[in-house]
mmCIF file of C-alpha atoms and ligand atoms in Angstrom:
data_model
loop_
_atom_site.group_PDB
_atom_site.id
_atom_site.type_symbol
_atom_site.label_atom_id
_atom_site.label_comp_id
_atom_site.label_asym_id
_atom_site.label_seq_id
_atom_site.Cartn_x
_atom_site.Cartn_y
_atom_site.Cartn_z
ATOM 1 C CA UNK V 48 73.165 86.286 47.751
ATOM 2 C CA UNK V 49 70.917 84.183 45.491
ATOM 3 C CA UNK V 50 71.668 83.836 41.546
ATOM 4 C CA UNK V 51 68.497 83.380 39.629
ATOM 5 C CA UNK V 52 68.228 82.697 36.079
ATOM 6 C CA UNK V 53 65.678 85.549 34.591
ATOM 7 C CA UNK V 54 63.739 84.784 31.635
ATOM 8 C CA UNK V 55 61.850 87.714 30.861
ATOM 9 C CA UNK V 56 59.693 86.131 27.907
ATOM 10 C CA UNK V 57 57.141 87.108 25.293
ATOM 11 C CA UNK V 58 54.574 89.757 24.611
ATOM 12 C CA UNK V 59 54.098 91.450 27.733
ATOM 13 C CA UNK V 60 56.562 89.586 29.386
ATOM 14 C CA UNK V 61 59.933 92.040 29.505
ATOM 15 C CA UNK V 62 57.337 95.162 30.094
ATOM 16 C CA UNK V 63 56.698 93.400 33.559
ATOM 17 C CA UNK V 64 59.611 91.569 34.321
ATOM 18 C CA UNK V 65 61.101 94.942 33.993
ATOM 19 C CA UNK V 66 58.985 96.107 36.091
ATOM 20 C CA UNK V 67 59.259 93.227 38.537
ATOM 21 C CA UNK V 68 63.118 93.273 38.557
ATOM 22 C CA UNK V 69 62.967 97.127 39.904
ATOM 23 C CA UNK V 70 60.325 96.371 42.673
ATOM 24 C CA UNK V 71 62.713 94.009 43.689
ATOM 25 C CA UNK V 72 65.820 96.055 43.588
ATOM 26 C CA UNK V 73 63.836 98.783 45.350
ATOM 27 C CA UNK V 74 63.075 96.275 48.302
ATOM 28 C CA UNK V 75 66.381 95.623 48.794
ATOM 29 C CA UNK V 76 66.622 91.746 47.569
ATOM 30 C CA UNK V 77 69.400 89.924 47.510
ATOM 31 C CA UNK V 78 69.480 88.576 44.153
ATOM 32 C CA UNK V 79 71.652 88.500 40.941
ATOM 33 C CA UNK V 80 69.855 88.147 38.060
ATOM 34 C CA UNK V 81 71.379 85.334 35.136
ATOM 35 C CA UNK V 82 69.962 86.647 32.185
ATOM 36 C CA UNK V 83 68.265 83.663 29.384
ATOM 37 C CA UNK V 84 65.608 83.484 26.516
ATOM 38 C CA UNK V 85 63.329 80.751 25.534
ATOM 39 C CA UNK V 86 60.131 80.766 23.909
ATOM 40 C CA UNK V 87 58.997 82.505 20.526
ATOM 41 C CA UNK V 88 62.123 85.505 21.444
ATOM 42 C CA UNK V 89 64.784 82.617 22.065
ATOM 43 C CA UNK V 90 62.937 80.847 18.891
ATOM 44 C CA UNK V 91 63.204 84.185 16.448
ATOM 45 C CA UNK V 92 66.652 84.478 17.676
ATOM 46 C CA UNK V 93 68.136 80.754 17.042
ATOM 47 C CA UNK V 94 65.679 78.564 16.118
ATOM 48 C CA UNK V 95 65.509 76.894 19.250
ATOM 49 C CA UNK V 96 62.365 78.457 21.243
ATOM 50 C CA UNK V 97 64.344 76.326 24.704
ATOM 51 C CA UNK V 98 67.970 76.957 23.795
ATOM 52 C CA UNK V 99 70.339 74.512 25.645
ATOM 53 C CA UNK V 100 72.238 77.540 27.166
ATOM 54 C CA UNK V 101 69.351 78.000 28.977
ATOM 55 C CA UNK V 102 68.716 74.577 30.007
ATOM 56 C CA UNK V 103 72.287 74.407 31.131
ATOM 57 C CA UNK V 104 71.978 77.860 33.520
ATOM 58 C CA UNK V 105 68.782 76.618 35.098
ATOM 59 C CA UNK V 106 70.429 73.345 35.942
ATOM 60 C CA UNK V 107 72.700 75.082 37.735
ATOM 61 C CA UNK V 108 71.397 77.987 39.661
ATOM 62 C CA UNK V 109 68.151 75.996 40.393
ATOM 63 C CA UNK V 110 66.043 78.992 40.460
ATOM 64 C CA UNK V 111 64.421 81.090 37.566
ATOM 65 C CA UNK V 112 61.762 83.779 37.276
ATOM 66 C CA UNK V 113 60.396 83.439 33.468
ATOM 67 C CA UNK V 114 57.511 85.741 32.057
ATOM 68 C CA UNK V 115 55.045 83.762 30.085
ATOM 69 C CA UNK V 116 56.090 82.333 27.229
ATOM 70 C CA UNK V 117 53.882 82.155 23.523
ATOM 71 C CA UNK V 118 53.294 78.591 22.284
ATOM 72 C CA UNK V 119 51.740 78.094 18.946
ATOM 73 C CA UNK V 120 48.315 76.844 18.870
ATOM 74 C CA UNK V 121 47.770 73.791 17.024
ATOM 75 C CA UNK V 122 51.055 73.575 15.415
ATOM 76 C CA UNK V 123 54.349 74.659 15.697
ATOM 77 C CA UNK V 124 56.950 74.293 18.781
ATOM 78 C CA UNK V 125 55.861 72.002 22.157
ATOM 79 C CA UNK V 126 54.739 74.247 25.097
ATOM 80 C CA UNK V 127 58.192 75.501 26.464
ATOM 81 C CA UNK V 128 56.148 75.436 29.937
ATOM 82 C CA UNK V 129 55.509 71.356 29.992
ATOM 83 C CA UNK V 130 59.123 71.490 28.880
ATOM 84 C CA UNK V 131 60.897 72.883 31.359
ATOM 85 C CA UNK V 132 57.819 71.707 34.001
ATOM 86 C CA UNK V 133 59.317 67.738 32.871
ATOM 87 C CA UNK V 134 62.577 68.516 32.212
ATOM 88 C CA UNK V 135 63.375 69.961 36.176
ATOM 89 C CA UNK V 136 60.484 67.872 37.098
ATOM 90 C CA UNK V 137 58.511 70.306 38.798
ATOM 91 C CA UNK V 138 55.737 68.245 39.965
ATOM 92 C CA UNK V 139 54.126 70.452 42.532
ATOM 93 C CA UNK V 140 51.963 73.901 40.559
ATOM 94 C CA UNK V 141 51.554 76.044 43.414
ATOM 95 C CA UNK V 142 48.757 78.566 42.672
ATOM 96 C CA UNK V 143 47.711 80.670 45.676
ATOM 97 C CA UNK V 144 44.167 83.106 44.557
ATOM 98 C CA UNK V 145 43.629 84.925 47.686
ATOM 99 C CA UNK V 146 41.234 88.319 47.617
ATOM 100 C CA UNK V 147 43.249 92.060 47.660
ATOM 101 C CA UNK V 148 41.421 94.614 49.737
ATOM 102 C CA UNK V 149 41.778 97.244 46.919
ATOM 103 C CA UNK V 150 40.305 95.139 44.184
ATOM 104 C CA UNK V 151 36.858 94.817 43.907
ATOM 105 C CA UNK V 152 35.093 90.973 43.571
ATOM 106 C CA UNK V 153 32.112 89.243 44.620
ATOM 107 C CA UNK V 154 33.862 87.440 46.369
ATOM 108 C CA UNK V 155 35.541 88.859 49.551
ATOM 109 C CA UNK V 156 35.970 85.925 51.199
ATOM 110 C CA UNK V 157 38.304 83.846 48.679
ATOM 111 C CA UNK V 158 41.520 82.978 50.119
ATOM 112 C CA UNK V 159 42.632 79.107 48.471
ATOM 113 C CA UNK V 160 45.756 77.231 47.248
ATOM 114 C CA UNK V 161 45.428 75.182 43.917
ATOM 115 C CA UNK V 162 47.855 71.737 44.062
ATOM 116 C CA UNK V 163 48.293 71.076 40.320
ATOM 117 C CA UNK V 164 50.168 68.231 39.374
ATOM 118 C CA UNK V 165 52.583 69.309 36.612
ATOM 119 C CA UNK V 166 54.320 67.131 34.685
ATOM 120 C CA UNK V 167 51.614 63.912 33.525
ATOM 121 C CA UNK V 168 47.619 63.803 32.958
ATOM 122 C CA UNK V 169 47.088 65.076 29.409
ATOM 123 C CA UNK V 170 49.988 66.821 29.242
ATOM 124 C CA UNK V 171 52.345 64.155 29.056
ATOM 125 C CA UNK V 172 52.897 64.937 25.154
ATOM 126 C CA UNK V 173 51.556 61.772 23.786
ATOM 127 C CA UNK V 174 49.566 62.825 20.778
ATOM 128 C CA UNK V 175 49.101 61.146 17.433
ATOM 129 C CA UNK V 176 47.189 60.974 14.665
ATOM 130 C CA UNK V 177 45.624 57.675 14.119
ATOM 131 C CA UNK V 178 45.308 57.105 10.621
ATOM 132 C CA UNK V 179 46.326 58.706 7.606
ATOM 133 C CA UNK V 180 43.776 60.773 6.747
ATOM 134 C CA UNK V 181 44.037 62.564 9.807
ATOM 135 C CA UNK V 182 40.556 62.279 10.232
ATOM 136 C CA UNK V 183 41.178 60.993 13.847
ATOM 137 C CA UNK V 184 43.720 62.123 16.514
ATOM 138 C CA UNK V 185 44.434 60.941 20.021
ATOM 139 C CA UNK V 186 45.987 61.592 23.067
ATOM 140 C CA UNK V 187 47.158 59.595 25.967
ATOM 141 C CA UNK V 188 46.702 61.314 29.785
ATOM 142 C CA UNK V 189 49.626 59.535 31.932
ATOM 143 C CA UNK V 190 48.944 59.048 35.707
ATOM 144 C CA UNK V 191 51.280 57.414 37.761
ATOM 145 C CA UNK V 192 51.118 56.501 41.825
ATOM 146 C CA UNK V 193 54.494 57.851 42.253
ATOM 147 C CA UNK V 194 53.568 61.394 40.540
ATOM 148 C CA UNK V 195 50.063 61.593 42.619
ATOM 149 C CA UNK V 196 51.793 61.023 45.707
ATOM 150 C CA UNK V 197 54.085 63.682 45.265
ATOM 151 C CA UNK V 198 51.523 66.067 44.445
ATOM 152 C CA UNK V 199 49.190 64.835 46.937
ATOM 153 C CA UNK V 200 51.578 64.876 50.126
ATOM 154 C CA UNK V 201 52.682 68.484 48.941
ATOM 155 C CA UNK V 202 49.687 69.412 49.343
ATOM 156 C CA UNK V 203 48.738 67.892 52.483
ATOM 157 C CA UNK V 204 52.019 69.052 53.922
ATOM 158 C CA UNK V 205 51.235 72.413 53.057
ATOM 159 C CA UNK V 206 48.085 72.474 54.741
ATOM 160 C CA UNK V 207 50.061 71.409 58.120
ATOM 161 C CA UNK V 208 52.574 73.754 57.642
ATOM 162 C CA UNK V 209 50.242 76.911 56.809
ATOM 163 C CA UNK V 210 47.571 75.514 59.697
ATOM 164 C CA UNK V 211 44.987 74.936 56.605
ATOM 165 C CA UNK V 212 42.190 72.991 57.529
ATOM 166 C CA UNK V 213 40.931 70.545 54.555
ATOM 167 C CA UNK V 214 42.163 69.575 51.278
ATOM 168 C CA UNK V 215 39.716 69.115 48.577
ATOM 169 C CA UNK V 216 40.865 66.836 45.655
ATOM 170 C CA UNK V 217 39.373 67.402 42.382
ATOM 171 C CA UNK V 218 39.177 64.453 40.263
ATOM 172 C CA UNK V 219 36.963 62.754 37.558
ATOM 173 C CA UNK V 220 37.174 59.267 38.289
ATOM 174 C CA UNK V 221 33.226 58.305 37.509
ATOM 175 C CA UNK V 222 34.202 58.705 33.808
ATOM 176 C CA UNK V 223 38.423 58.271 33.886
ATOM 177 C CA UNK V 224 38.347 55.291 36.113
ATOM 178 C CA UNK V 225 41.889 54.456 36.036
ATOM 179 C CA UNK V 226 43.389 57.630 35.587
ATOM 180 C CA UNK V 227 42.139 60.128 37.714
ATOM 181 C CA UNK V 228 41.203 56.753 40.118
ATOM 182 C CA UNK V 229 43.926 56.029 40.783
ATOM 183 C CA UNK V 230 44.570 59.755 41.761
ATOM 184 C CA UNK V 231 41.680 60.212 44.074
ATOM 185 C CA UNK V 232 42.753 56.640 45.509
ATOM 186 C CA UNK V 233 46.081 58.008 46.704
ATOM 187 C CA UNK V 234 44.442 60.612 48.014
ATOM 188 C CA UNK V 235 42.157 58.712 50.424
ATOM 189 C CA UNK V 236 45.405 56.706 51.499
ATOM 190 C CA UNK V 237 47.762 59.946 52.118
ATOM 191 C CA UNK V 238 44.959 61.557 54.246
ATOM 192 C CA UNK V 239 44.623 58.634 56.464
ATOM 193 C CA UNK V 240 48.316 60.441 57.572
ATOM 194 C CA UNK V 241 47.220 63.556 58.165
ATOM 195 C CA UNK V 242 44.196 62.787 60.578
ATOM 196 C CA UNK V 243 43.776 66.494 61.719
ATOM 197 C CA UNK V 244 43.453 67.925 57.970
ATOM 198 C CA UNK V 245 39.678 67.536 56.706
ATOM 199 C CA UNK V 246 39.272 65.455 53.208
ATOM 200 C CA UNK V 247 37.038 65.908 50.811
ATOM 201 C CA UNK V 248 36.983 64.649 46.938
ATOM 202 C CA UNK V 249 35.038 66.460 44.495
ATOM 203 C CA UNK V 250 34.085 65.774 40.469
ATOM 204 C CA UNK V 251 35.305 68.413 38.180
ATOM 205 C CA UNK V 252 32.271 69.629 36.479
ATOM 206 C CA UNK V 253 30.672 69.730 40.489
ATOM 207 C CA UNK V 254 33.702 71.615 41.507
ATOM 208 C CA UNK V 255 33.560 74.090 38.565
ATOM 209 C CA UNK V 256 29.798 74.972 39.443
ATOM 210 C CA UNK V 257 30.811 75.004 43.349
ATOM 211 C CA UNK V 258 34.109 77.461 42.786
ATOM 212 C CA UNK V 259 31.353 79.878 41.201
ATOM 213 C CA UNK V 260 28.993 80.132 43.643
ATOM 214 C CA UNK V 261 30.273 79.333 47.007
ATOM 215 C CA UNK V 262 34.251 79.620 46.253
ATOM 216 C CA UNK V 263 35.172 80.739 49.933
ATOM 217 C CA UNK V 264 34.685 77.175 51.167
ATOM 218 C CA UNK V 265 37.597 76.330 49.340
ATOM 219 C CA UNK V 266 40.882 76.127 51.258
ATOM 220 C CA UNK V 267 43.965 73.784 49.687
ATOM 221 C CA UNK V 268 42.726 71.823 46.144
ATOM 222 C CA UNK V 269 44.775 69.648 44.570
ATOM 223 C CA UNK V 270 43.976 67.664 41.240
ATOM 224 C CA UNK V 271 45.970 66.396 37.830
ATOM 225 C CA UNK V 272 47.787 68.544 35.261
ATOM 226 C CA UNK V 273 44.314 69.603 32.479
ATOM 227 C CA UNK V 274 42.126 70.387 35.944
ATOM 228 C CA UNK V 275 44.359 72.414 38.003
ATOM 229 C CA UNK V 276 45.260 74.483 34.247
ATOM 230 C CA UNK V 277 41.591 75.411 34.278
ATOM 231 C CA UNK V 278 40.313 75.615 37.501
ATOM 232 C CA UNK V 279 43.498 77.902 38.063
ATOM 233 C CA UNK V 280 42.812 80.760 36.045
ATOM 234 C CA UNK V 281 39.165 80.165 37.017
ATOM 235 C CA UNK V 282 40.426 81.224 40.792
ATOM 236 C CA UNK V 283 42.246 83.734 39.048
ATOM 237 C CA UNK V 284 39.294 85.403 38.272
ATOM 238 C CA UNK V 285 37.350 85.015 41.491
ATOM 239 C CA UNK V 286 39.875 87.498 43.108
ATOM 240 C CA UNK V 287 40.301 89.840 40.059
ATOM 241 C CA UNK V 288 42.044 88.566 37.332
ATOM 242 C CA UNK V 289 44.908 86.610 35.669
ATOM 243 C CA UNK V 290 47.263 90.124 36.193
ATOM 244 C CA UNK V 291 47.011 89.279 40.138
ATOM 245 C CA UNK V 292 47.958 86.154 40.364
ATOM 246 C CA UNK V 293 51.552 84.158 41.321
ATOM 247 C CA UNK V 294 52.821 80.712 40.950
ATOM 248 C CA UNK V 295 55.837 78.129 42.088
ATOM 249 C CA UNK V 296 56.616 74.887 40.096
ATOM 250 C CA UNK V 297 58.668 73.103 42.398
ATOM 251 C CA UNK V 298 60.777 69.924 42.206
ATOM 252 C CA UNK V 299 63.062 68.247 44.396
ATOM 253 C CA UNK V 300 66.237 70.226 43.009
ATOM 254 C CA UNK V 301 64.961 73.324 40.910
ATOM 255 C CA UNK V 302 62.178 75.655 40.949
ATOM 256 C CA UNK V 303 60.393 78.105 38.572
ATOM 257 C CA UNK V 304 58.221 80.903 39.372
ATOM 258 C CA UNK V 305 56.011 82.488 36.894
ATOM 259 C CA UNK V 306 52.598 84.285 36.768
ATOM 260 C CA UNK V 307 49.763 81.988 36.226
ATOM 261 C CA UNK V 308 48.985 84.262 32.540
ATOM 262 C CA UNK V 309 50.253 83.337 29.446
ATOM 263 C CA UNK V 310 51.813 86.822 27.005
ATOM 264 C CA UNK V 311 48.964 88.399 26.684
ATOM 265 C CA UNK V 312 49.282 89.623 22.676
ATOM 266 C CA UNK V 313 46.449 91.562 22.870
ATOM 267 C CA UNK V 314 47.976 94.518 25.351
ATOM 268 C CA UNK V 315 51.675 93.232 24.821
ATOM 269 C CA UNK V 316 54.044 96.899 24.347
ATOM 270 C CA UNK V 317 50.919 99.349 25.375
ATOM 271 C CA UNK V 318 51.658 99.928 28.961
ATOM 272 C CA UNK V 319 48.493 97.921 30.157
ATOM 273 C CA UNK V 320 50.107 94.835 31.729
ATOM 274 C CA UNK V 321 49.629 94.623 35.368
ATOM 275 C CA UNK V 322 52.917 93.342 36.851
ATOM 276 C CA UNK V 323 51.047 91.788 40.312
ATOM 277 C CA UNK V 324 51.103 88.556 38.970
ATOM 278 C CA UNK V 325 54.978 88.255 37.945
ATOM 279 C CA UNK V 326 55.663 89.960 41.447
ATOM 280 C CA UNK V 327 53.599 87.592 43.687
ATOM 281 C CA UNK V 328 55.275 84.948 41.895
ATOM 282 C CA UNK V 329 58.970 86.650 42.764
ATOM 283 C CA UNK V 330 57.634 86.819 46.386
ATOM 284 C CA UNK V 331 57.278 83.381 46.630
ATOM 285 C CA UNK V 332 60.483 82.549 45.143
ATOM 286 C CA UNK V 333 62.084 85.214 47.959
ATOM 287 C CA UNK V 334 60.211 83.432 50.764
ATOM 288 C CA UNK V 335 61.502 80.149 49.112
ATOM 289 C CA UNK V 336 65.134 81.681 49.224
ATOM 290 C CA UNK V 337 64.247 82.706 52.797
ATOM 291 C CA UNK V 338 64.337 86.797 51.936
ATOM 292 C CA UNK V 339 60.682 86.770 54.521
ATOM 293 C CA UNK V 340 60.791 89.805 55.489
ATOM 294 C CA UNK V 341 61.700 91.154 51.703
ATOM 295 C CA UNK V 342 58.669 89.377 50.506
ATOM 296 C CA UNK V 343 56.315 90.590 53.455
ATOM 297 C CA UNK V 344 57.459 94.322 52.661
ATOM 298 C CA UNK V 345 56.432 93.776 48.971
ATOM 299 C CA UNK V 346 53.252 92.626 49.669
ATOM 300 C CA UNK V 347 52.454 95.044 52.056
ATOM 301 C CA UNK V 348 52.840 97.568 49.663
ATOM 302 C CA UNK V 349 50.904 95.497 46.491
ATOM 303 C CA UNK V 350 47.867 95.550 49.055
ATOM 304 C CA UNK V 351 48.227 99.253 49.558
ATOM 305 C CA UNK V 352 49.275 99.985 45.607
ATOM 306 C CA UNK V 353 45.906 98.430 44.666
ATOM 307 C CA UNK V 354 44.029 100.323 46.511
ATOM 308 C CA UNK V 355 44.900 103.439 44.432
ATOM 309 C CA UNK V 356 42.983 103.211 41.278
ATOM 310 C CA UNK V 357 45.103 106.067 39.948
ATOM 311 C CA UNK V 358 48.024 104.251 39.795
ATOM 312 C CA UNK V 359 46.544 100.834 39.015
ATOM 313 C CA UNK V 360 46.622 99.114 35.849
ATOM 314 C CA UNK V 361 43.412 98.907 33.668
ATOM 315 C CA UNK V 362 42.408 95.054 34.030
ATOM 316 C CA UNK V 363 41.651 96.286 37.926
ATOM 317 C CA UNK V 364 39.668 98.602 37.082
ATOM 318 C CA UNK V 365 42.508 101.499 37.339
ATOM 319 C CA UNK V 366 43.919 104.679 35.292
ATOM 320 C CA UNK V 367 47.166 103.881 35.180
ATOM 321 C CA UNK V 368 49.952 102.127 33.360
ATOM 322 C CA UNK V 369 52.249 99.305 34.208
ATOM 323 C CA UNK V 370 55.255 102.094 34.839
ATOM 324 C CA UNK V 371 53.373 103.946 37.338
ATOM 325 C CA UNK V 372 51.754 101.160 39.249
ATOM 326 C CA UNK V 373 55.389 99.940 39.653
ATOM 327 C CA UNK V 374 56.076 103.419 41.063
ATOM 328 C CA UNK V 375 53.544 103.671 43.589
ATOM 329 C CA UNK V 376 54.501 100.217 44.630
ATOM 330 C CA UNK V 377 58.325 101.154 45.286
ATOM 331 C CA UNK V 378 57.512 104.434 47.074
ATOM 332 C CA UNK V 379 55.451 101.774 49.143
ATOM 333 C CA UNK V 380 57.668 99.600 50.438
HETATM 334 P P1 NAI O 459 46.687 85.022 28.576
HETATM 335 O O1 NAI O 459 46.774 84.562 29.987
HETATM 336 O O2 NAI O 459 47.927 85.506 27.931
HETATM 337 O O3 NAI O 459 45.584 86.196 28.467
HETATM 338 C C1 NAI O 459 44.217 86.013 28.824
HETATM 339 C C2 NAI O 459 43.561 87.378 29.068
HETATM 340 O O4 NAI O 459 44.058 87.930 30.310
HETATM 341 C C3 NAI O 459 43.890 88.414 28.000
HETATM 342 O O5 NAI O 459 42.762 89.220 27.782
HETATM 343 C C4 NAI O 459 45.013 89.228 28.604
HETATM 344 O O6 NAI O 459 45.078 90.558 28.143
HETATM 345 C C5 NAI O 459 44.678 89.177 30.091
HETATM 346 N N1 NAI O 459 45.893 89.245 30.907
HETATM 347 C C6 NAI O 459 46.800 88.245 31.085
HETATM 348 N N2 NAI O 459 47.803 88.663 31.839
HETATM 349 C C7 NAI O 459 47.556 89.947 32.157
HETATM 350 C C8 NAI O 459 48.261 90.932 32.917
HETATM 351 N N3 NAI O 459 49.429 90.670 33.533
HETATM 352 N N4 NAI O 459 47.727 92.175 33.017
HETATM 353 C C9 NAI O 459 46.548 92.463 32.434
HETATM 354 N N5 NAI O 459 45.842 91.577 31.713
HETATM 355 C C10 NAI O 459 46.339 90.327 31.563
HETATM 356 O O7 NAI O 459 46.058 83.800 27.768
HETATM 357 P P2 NAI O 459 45.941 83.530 26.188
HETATM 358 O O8 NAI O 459 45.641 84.788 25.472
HETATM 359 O O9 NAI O 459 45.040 82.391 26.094
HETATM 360 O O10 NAI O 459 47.392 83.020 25.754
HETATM 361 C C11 NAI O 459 48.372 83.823 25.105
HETATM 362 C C12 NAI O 459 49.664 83.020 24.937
HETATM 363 O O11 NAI O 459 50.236 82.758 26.218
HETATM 364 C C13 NAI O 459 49.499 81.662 24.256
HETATM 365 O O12 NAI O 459 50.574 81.498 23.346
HETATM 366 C C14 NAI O 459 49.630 80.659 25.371
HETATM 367 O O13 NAI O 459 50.168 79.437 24.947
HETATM 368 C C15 NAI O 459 50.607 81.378 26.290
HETATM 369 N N6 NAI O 459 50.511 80.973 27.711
HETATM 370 C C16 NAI O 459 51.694 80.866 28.389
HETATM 371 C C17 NAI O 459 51.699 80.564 29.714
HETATM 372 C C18 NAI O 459 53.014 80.510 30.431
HETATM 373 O O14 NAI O 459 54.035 80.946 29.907
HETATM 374 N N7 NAI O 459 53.063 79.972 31.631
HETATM 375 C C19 NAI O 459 50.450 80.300 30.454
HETATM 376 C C20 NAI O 459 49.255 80.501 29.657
HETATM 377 C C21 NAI O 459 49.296 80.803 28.325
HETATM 378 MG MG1 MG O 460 47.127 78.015 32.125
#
């Protein structure tokens, strides 16, 4: 029996973390949920958009599934997300896009893992203005060997674990010569230890241009924080959408998983919220629990569920709502 703290999060979050929770029940999981808020809910509630109650229950269950949490843009409350990401350090994003059968794409052959360093680059939260006026503003991206080399051997040891055969690292390191140099030099060093794994480094704006029109020759990618955000939900929508696809932040100690989507305002409460995304994520924390053969069965019937366009949510192209997609998927399994 696993205890996981459950954060079901803003705008369309509890619509499909409801939905997620009974997919799980259905398949027979072995988990207690540990209820907790943060975000804009925990914020209307106490002020505090990461309460420490929170904090405190993640610490010690070392596993949550959170729904995506609102940030305000350009002022307001830090990103909850590169909070907790630091806090737990959870240096390894884990973003698997891989193409369903039942959802059409032009892409059939799309099946890669995005590496995204999580915790430095420009995300580090160093951000000031730099004179009164506020005329000019800056921000400082943070890249450090000992960060890159966890990111980078993650994602080389996932290749040799999942019999993956190159890693492509994404950098920019003709214009960022220190930064995301230093990066891409780690990288040539940590494949020299992984001789049987193919190599490859690639410029962003290249790789951007490359994930559009040939994306299939694209296995494991890793690259820094701003990159992997991007190129992410780009890969997102090679195989559908940002409703179909799951994520892991891991650390040494803890681990979150969470769709790669943010709340969605502009469906949250009308029934259109695909729950895919929030589920693949679960089935990667229940293979990271060791629940396999849970996760396999839940899958298996997400493949077949998708297939229906009846039942399917409208962002894939479907008639249905997020209550009876979640249906069709427990009658599935
Ligand atoms: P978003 O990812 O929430 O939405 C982008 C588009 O995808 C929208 O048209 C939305 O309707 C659609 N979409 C997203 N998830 C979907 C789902 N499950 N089913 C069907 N359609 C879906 O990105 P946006 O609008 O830029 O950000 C909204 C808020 O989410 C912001 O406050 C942002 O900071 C936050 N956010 C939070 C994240 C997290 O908690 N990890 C990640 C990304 C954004
Ligand atoms: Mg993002």
């Amino acid at each position: 029996m696993s205890e996981v703290v459950l954060i079901q999060g803003d705008g369309i979050g509890p619509e499909i973390s409801e939905a997620v929770v009974a997919i799980l029940k259905a398949a027979g999981a072995d988990i207690t949920w540990v209820p907790a808020t943060a975000g804009m809910t925990a914020y209307e509630q106490s002020g505090n958009p990461l309460p420490d109650d929170t904090i405190t229950l993640i610490d010690k269950h070392r596993y949550a599934l959170k729904g995506p949490l609102t940030t305000p843009v350009g002022k307001g409350f830090r990103s909850i997300n590169v909070g907790l990401r630091q806090r737990f350090q959870l240096y390894a994003n884990i973003r698997p896009a891989k193409r369903f059968v039942g959802v059409h794409t032009p892409f059939p052959k799309v099946d890669l893992v995005m590496f995204r360093e999580n915790t430095q680059g420009l995300y580090s939260g160093i951000e000031r203005w730099a004179n009164e006026a506020k005329t000019h503003a800056e921000s400082i991206a943070v890249v450090t060997r000992e960060a890159s080399e966890d990111i980078i051997r993650a994602a080389f040891d996932y290749a040799r674990q999942n019999s993956r055969r190159r890693v492509t690292l994404v950098h920019k390191a003709n214009i960022l010569k220190l930064t995301t140099g230093l990066f891409l030099d780690v990288g040539r060093e940590i494949s020299a230890q992984y001789p049987e794994i193919e190599f490859e480094d690639i410029i962003i704006d290249n790789m951007a241009m490359q994930m559009v029109i040939r994306p299939e020759r694209f296995d494991v990618v890793v690259t820094t924080n701003l990159f992997g955000d991007i190129l992410s939900d780009l890969a997102s929508g090679l195989v559908g959408g940002l409703g179909l696809t799951g994520s892991a932040n891991i650390g040494r100690h803890h681990a979150i998983f969470e769709a790669v989507h943010g709340s969605a305002p502009d469906i949250a409460g009308q029934g259109k919220a695909n729950p895919t995304a929030l589920l693949l994520s679960a089935v990667m924390m229940l293979e990271h629990l060791g629940q396999v053969d849970c996760a396999r069965r839940i899958e298996a019937a997400v493949h077949r569920a998708l297939a229906d366009k009846i039942i399917c949510t409208p962002d894939v192209g479907g008639k249905g709502t997020t209550a009876t997609y979640a249906d069709a998927v427990i009658q599935l399994l």
